[in-house]
XYZ file of C-alpha atoms in Angstrom:
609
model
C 0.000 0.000 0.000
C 2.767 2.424 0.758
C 4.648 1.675 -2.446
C 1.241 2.998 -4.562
C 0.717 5.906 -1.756
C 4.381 6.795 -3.079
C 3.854 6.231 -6.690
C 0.949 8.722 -6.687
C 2.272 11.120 -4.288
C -0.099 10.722 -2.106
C 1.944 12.638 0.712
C -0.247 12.686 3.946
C -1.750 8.937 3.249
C 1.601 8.301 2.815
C 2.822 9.661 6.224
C -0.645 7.969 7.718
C 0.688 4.577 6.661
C 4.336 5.149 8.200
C 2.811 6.267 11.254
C 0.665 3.039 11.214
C 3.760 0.735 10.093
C 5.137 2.026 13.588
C 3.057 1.391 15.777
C 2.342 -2.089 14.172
C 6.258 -2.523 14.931
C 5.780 -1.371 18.241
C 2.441 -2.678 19.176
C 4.206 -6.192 17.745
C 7.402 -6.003 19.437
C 5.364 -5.257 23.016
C 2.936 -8.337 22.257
C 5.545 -10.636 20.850
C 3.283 -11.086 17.763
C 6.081 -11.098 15.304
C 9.357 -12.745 16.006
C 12.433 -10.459 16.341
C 13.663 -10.733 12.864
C 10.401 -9.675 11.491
C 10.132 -6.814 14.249
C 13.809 -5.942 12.829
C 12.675 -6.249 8.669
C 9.281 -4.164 9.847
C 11.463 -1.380 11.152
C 13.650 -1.629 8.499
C 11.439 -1.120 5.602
C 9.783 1.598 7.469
C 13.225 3.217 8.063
C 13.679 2.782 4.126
C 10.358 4.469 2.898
C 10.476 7.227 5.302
C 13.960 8.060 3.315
C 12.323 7.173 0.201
C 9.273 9.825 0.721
C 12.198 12.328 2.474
C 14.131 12.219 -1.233
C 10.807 12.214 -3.509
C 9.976 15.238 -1.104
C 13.333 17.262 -1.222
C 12.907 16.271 -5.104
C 9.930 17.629 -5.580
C 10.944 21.318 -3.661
C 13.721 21.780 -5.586
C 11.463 21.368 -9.060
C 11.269 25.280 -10.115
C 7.584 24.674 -10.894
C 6.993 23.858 -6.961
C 5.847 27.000 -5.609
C 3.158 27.876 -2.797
C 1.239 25.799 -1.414
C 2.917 22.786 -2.779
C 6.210 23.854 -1.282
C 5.024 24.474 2.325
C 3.134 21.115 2.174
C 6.788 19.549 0.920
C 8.492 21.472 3.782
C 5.840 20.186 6.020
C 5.898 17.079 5.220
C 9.792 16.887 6.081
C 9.234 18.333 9.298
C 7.170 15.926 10.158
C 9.123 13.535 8.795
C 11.891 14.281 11.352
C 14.261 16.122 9.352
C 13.604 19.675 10.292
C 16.555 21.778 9.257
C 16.614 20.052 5.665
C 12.794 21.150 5.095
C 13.610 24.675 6.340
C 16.609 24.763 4.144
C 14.960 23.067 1.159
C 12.312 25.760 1.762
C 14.792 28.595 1.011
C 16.816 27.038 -1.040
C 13.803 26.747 -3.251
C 13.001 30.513 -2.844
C 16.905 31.464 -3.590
C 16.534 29.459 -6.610
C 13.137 31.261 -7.748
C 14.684 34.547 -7.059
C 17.983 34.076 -9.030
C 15.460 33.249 -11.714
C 13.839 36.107 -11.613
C 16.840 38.354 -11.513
C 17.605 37.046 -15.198
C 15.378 39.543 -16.427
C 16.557 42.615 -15.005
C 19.594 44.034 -16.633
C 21.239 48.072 -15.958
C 20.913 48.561 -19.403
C 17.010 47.952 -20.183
C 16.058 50.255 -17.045
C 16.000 54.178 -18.217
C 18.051 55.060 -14.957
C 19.449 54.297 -11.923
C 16.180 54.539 -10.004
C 14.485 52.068 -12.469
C 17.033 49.418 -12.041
C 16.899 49.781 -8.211
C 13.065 49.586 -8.190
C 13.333 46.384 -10.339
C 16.026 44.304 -8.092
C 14.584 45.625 -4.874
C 10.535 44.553 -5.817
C 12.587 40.812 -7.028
C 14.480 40.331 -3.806
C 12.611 41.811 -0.826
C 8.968 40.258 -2.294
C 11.086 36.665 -2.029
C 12.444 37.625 1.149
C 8.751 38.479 2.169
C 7.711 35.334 0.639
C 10.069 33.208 2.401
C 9.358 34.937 5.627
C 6.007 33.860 5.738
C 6.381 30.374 4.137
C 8.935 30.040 7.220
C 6.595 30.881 10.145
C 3.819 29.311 8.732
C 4.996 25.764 8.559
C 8.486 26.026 11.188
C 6.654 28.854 13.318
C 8.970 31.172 15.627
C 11.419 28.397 16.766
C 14.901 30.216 17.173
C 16.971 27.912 14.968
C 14.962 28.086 11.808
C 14.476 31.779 12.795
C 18.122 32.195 12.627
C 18.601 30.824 9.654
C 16.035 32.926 7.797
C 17.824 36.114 8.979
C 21.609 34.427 7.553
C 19.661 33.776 4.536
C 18.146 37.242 3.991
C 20.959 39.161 5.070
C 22.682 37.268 2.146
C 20.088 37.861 -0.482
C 19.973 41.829 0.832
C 23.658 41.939 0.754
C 24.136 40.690 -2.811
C 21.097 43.216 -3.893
C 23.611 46.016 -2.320
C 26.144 45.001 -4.322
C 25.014 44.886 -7.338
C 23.054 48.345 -6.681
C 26.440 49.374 -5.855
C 28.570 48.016 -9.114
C 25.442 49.535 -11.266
C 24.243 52.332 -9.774
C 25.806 54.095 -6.759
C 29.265 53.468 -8.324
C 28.805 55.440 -11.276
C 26.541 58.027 -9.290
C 28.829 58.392 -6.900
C 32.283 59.079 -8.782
C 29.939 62.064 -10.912
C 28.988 63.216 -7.778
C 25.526 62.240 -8.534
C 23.851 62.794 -5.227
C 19.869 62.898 -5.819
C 20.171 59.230 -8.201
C 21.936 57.859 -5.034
C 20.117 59.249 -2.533
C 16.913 57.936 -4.918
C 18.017 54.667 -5.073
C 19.019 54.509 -1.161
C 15.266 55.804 -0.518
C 13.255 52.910 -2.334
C 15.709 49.972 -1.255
C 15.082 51.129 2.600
C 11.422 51.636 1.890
C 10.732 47.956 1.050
C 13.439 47.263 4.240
C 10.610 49.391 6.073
C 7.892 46.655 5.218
C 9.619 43.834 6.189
C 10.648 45.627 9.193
C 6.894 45.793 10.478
C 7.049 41.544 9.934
C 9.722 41.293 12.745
C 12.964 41.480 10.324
C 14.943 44.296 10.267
C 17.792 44.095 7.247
C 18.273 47.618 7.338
C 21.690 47.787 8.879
C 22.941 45.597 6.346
C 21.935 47.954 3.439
C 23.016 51.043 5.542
C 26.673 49.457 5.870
C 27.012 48.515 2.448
C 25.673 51.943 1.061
C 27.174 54.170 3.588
C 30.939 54.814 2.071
C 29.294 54.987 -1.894
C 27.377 57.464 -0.655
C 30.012 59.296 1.246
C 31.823 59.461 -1.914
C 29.083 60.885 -3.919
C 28.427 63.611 -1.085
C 31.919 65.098 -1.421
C 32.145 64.864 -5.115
C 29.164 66.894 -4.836
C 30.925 69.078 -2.241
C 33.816 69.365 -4.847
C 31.752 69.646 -7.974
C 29.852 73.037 -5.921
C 33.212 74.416 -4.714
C 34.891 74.156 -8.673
C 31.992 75.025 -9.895
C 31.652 78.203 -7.929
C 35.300 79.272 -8.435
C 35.078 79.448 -12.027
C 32.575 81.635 -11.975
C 34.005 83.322 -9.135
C 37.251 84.073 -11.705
C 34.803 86.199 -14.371
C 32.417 87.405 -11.544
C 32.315 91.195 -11.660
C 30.995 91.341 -8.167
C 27.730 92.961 -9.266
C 24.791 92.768 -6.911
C 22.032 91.508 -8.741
C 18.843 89.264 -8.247
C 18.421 85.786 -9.334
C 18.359 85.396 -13.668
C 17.329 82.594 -15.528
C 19.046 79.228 -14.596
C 19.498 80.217 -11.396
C 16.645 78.394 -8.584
C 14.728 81.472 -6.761
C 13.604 81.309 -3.434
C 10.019 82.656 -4.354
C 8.362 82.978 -7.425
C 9.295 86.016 -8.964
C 6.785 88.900 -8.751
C 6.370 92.329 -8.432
C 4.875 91.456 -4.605
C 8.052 89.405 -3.611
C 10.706 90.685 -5.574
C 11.896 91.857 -1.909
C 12.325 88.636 -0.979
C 14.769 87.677 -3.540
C 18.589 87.655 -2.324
C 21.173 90.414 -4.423
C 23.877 88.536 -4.880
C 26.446 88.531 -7.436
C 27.041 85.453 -10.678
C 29.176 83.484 -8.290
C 27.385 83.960 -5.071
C 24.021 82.765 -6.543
C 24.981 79.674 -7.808
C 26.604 78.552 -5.098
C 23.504 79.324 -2.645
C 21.348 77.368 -5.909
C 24.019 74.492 -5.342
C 23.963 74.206 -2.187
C 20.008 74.567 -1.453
C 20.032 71.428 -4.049
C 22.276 69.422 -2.129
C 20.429 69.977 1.356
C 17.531 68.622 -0.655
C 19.321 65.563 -2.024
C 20.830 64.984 1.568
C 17.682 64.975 3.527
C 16.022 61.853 2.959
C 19.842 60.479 3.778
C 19.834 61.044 7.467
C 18.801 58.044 8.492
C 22.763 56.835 6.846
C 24.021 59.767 9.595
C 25.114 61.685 6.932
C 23.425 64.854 8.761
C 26.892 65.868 10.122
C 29.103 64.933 7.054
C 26.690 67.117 4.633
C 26.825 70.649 7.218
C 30.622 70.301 7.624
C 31.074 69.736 3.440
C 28.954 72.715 3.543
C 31.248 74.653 5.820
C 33.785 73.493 4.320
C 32.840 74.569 0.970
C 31.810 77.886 2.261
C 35.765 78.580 3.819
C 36.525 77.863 0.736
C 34.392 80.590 -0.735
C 35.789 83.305 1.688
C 38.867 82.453 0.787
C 37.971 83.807 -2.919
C 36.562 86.516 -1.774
C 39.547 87.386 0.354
C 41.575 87.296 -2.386
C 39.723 89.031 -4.824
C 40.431 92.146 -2.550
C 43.127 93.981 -4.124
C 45.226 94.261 -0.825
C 45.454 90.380 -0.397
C 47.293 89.796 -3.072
C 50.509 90.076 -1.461
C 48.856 88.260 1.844
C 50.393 84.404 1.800
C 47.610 83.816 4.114
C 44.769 84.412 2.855
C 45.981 82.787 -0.812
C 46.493 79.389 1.127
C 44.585 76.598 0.214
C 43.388 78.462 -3.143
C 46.021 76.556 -5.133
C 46.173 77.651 -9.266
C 42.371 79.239 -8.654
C 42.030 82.470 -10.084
C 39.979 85.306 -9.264
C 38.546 88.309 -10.793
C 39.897 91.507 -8.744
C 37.052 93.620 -7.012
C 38.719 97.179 -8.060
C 36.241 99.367 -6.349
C 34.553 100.354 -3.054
C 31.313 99.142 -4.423
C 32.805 95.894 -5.579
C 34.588 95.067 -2.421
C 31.467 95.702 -0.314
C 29.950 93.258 -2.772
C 32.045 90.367 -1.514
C 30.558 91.251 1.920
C 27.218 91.637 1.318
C 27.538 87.891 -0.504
C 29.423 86.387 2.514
C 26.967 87.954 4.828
C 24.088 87.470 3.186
C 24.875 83.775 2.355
C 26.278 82.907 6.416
C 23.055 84.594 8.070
C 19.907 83.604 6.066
C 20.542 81.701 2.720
C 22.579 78.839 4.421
C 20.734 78.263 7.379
C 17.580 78.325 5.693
C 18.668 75.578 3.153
C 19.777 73.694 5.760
C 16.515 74.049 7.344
C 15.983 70.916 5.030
C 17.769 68.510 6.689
C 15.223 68.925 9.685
C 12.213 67.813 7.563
C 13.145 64.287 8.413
C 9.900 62.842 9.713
C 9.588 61.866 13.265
C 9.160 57.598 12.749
C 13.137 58.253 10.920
C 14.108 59.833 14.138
C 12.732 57.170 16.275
C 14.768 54.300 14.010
C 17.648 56.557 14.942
C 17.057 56.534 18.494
C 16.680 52.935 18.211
C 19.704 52.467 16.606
C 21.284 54.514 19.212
C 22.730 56.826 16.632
C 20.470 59.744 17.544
C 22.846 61.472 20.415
C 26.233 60.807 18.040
C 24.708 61.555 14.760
C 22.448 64.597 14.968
C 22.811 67.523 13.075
C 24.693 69.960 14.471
C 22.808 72.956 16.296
C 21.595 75.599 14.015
C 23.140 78.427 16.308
C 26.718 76.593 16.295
C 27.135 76.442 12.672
C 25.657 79.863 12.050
C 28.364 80.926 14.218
C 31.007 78.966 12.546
C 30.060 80.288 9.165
C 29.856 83.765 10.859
C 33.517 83.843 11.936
C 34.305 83.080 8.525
C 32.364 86.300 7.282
C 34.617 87.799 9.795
C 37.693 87.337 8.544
C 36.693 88.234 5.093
C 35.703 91.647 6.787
C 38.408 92.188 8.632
C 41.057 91.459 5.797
C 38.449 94.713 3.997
C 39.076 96.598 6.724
C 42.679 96.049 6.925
C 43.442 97.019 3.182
C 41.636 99.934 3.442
C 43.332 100.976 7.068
C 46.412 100.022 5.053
C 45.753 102.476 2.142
C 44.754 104.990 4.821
C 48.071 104.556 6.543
C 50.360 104.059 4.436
C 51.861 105.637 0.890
C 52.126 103.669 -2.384
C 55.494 103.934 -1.741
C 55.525 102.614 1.749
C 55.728 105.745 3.318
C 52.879 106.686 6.233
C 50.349 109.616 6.175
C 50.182 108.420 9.902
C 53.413 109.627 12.050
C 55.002 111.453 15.194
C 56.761 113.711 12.637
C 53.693 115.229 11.525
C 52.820 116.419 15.146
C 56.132 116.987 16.025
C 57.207 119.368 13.379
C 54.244 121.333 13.789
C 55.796 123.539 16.181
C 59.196 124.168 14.051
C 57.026 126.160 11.859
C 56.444 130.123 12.221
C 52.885 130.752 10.427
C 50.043 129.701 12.607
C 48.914 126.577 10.907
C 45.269 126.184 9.046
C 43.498 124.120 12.092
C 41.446 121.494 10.118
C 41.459 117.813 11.286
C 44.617 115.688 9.281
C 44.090 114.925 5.927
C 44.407 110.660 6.624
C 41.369 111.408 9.273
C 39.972 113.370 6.495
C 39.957 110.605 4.237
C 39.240 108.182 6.692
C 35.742 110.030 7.573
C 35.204 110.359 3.677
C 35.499 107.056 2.854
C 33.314 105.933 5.629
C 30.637 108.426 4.291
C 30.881 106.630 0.918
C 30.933 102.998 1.889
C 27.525 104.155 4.240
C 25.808 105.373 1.208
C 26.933 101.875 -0.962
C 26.258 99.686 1.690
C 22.554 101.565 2.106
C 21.242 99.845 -1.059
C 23.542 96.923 -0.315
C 22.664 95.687 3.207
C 19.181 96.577 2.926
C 17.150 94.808 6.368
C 20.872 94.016 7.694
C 21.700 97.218 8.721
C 23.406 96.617 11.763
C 26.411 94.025 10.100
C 26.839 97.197 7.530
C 27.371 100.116 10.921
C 29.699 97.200 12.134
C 31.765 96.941 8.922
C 32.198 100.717 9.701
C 33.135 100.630 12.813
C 35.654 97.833 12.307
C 37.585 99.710 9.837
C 37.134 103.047 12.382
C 38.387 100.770 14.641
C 41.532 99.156 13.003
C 42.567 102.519 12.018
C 42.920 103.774 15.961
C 44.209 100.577 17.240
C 47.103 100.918 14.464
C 47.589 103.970 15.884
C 46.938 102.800 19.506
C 49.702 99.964 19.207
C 52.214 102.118 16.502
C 55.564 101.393 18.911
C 57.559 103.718 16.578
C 54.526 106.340 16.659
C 54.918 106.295 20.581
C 58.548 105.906 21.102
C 59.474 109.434 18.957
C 56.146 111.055 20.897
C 57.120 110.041 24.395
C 60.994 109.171 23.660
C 62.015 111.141 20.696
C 64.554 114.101 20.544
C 61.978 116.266 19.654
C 59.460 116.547 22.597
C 55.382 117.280 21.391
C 54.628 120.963 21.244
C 51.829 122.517 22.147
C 50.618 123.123 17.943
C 51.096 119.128 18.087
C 49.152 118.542 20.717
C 46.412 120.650 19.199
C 46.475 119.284 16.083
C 46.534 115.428 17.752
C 43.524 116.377 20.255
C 42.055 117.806 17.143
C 42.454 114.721 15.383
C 40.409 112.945 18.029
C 38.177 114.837 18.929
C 36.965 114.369 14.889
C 36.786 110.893 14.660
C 34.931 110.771 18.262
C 32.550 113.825 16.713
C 32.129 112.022 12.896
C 31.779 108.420 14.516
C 29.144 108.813 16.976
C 26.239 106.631 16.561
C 27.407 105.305 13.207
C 31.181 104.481 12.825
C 32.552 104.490 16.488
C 31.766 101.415 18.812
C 32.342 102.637 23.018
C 35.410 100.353 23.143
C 37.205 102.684 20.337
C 36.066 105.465 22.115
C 37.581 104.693 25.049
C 40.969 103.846 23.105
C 40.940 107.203 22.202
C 40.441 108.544 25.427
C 43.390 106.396 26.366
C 44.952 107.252 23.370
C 44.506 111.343 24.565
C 45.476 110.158 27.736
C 49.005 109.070 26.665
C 49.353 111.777 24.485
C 48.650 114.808 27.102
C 51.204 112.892 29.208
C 53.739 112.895 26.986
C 53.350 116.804 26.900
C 53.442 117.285 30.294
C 56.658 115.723 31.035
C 57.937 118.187 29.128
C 57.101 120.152 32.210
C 54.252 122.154 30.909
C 50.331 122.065 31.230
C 48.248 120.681 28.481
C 45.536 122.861 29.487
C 47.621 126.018 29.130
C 47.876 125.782 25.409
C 44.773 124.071 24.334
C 41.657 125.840 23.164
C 38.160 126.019 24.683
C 36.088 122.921 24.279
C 33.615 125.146 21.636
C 36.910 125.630 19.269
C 37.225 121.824 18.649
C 33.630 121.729 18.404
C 33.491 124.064 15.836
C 36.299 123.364 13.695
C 35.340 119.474 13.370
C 31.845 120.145 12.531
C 32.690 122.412 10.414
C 34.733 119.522 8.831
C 32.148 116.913 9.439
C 28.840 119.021 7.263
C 31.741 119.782 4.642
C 32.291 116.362 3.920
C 28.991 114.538 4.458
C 27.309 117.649 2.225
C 24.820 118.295 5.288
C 24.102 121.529 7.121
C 25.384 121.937 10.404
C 22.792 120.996 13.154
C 22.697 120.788 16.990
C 23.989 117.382 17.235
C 26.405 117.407 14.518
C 26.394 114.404 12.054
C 24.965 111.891 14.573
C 21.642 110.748 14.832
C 20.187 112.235 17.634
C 18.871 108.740 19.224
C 21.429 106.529 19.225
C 22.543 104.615 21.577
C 26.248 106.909 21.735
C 24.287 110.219 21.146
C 25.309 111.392 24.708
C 28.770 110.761 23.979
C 29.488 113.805 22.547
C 28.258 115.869 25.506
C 31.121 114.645 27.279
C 33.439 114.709 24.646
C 35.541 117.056 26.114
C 35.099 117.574 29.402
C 36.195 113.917 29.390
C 39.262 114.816 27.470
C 39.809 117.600 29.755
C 39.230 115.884 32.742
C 41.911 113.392 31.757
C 44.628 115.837 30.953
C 44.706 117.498 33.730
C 44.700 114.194 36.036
C-alpha cells in the first residue's frame, strides 16, 4: 500500500501509513506477535520508505515549478518527517533558486536610470524575502533555529542586492557626484526594508553598511563639484549685486509682490547658494545613513573655501600668503572698487546669516518615525545635526575674517603711501611747532579721508545691506576701529612722541587732540563702537602725558572745548554735504548720542589728572 501511496504522491496517506507501520512494529514487538527478525525487517522497511518519501519530497521542492502551497506542504511534510533543518533549508533554497530566476530579467541597461534598475532588483528580492518569511513561520513557526537561519539567509540575499546596486548604480553616481540618483536609489531599497521591518525582520543595517561609504563618496564629489563650480565663476564674476536670472533656482516665485524677498547677490554667489540649497535637498532623505553631520561640515567646508575667494579678490590680499592658502592655481577676478569690495561682503553675509541656514533648514524635515529608528539604533545622540546656532556661528567667523582682511586694506591704504611711506606719524605732530605761520586748524588729511570714505561705503552699503543694517554700521566701525588701534599699538609712533629728541609741542598737541576729537565727533552713533572710544580717550590720555613731562600744562595751550567743536563740525557738514545741526552728524537717538556731551570735558578731565 505504501509503495502505490508513493507512486501517486499521495503525501499525507503516505505519512498515515508510516505512522501506522510504527506502531504495528511497536504494538508487535510489546505483544511478541512477530518474532524479532520480522520486528527488525518491519522497522527496516519503514526506516527505508520514510527516506524514500524524504528524497521524492526534497525532489519535488527543488522542481522550479513547486511554488506555494505545494512547497510548504513539501516542507511540512519533512518536518514531520523528522528532518527539520533540511525542510527549512529546502524551503529557502527553493526561494533562492526562484529569485535568481527572476533576476535574469533585469539588466542596468534595459532600465531608463538608476532609479528604475533599483526599483526592479529591490521589488525581485525583498517580495522573495517576504515570501520566504512567511512560508517560514507558517509551517516552522517562531522556533529560534529556523528563525536564525532565515535572517543568515536574507541578510545574504539583501547583501548581494547592495552590491550589485552598488557596481550599477551608486558606483557610477557616486564618482559624478551624482547625489539625488543615489540618494533615490538609497530611498526605495530602505522603503521595502521598512515593510519587512513591520514583519519582525529588520535588514536595514545591512543595506546602511554597504551603502554608507558609496554614498560618502558621492556627497563630497558633490561638495567638490559646488566648490569648482563656484570658483570658475568666481574668476569672471564682476561682483555685481544683482537678483536671481534665468538658470538660477529662486527662493520665491518672482513677482512684483516678492521681488523683496529675492537675495542680491552677485554670478558666483548665486549659484553657489542654488548648489547648495540642491544638495540639502538631495541629503535629507539620507539622514537616516548619519550623513546629517558629514553634509553641514562639506557645507562649511565649501563655504571657507568661498571666503577664501573673496579674500583674495580684494586687491590688498594679493601680497597676503595667508589668505591665498589653500586656493592653489584658482584664479579670481579683482574687485577694483569700493562698491565691488562691499559686494564680496554683502555675498558672505548674506549667504552665512539667512541663505545657508535656511537651506539647511531641510535637513530637519526628516519625519519623526526616521528619528525614532535613529534613536533605536542609538545613533540619535552621536549623529544629529549639528545645532543651528553653532554652525551659524562657525560660518559667521568666517564672514569675519573676510571683513576684517576689507578693513585692513583699506586701514592700510589709509596709513600708508604707495610707496611705503605713512600719512600716519610722530613727525607730523612733532614738526608742527618748528614752523612760524600759525597753521590752518582742520582735522589731518588721513582722518579726512578716513571720515570720507566711511561716508561713501555708508551710502553703498545703504542699497547693499538693505534689512541688515546693523552688520553694515559694524563693517564701519571695524575699519574706524583698526585705524585707531594701528595707531593705539604704533611702537615707533609712541617711542618718537614720548621718547624722541623732539618733545610734542603745544601746535602738536592741538592738532593730535584735534584729530580725536573728529573721529569721536564724525563716529558717533554710526562708525565708532564705546570700546574705540575709550581707546581714544586712552589714546589722549598718553598723548597729554607725553606733553606734560615736558614740564608744561596741556591745558595752558589748548583751546576752549567750543573751538574743537566748531572746527570738526565744520569739517564733518563739509564732507557729508549736510548743514550743520545741533547734534552734529549723529543721529540724535542713538545709543552713543550722549557721547558727545562729554566729549571734552572727558578729554579735559583726563589731561589734567
Amino acid at each position: 500500500m505504501l509503495d502505490v501511496l508513493l507512486a501517486e504522491r499521495r503525501v499525507d496517506e503516505a505519512l498515515d501509513a508510516l505512522d501506522e507501520a510504527e506502531r504495528v512494529a511497536v504494538d508487535a514487538k510489546r505483544k511478541q506477535t512477530l518474532t524479532a527478525a520480522e520486528v527488525s525487517a518491519l522497522g527496516r522497511s519503514v526506516s527505508d520508505n520514510r527516506q524514500r518519501l524524504a528524497d521524492q519530497l526534497a525532489e519535488a521542492a527543488c522542481q522550479s515549478s513547486t511554488r506555494g502551497i505545494e512547497l510548504r506542504a513539501a516542507a511540512s511534510a519533512l518536518k514531520r518527517l523528522g528532518d527539520g533543518p533540511r525542510a527549512h533549508s529546502l524551503l529557502l533554497s527553493a526561494h533562492d533558486q526562484r529569485l535568481q530566476c527572476n533576476m535574469q530579467t533585469i539588466h542596468p541597461s534595459s532600465t531608463s536610470y538608476g532609479g528604475a534598475y533599483t526599483a526592479a532588483l529591490a521589488q525581485q528580492v525583498f517580495s522573495v524575502i517576504a515570501q520566504a518569511l512567511s512560508d517560514s513561520v507558517d509551517v516552522f513557526g517562531d522556533e529560534s533555529c529556523y528563525a536564525s537561519e532565515l535572517v543568515t539567509w536574507a541578510t545574504k540575499q539583501v547583501m548581494s542586492f547592495a552590491l550589485l546596486v552598488k557596481r550599477h548604480v551608486l558606483s557610477s553616481c557616486a564618482a559624478a557626484g551624482g547625489l539625488r540618483t543615489a540618494a533615490e536609489c538609497v530611498q526605495i531599497s530602505l522603503g521595502h526594508c521598512s515593510l519587512l521591518e513591520a514583519r519582525g525582520l529588520s535588514l536595514s543595517s545591512v543595506l546602511l553598511k554597504q551603502f554608507k561609504p558609496s554614498l560618502e563618496q558621492a556627497l563630497d564629489a558633490n561638495l567638490r563639484r559646488i566648490e569648482e563650480s563656484t570658483a570658475a565663476l568666481a574668476a569672471a564674476d564682476n561682483w555685481i549685486l544683482t537678483y536671481p536670472s534665468t538658470g538660477i533656482r529662486p527662493l520665491a516665485r518672482s513677482s512684483a509682490a516678492n521681488l523683496a524677498l529675492q537675495p542680491k547677490l552677485s554670478n558666483s554667489a548665486h549659484r553657489f547658494n542654488s548648489m547648495v540649497q540642491d544638495f540639502f535637498e538631495d541629503v535629507a532623505p539620507l539622514l537616516s545613513l548619519q550623513l546629517g553631520g558629514s553634509a553641514m561640515d562639506g557645507i562649511t567646508q565649501i563655504f571657507n573655501s568661498y571666503v577664501n575667494l573673496l579674500i583674495s579678490a580684494l586687491p590688498g590680499s594679493i601680497d597676503d600668503e595667508a589668505n591665498l592658502d589653500g586656493l592653489g592655481n584658482k584664479i579670481v577676478r579683482m574687485a577694483e572698487t569700493e562698491e565691488q569690495q562691499l559686494a564680496l561682503l554683502a555675498n558672505a553675509s548674506l549667504l552665512a546669516e539667512e541663505l545657508l541656514p535656511r537651506a539647511a533648514m531641510k535637513l530637519s524635515s526628516i519625519n519623526q518615525s526616521s528619528m525614532d529608528d535613529l534613536r533605536k539604533r542609538g545613533t540619535d545622540k552621536q549623529n544629529r545635526v549639528p545645532e543651528q546656532r553653532e554652525w551659524k556661528r562657525k560660518l559667521q567667523r568666517m564672514v569675519d575674517r573676510l571683513r576684517d582682511s576689507f578693513c585692513r586694506q583699506h586701514a592700510l591704504e589709509l596709513i600708508f603711501t604707495d610707496e611705503g611711506d605713512t600719512h600716519l606719524s610722530a613727525e607730523m605732530y612733532i614738526n608742527m611747532d618748528n614752523t612760524v605761520e600759525e597753521p590752518e586748524w582742520v582735522p589731518s588729511p588721513i582722518f579726512q579721508e578716513l571720515y570720507a570714505k566711511l561716508n561713501r561705503m555708508a551710502s553703498i552699503a545703504a542699497e547693499m545691506f538693505v534689512g541688515r543694517e546693523r552688520f553694515a554700521t559694524l563693517l564701519m566701525m571695524r575699519l574706524t576701529e583698526t585705524v585707531i588701534l594701528w595707531l593705539s599699538e604704533d611702537q615707533a609712533f609712541w617711542e618718537e612722541i614720548e621718547q624722541g629728541p623732539k618733545p610734542l609741542g603745544p601746535l602738536g598737541l592741538q592738532q593730535f587732540y584735534l584729530d580725536m576729537q573728529f573721529v569721536i565727533i564724525f563716529g558717533q552713533g554710526r562708525f565708532l563702537s564705546r570700546h574705540v572710544h575709550q581707546v581714544i580717550l586712552d589714546i589722549i590720555d598718553r598723548a597729554m602725558a607725553a606733553f606734560s613731562a615736558t614740564g608744561m600744562n596741556p591745558d595752558s595751550v589748548l583751546p576752549g572745548d567750543d573751538w574743537f567743536m566748531d572746527v570738526t563740525q565744520e569739517v564733518v557738514s563739509m564732507i557729508s554735504g549736510k548743514g550743520r545741526a545741533a547734534n552734529g552728524d549723529r543721529e540724535v537717538n542713538s545709543p552713543t548720542a550722549s557721547i558727545s556731551a562729554h566729549s571734552m570735558s572727558s578729554f579735559k578731565s583726563h589731561g589734567s589728572s
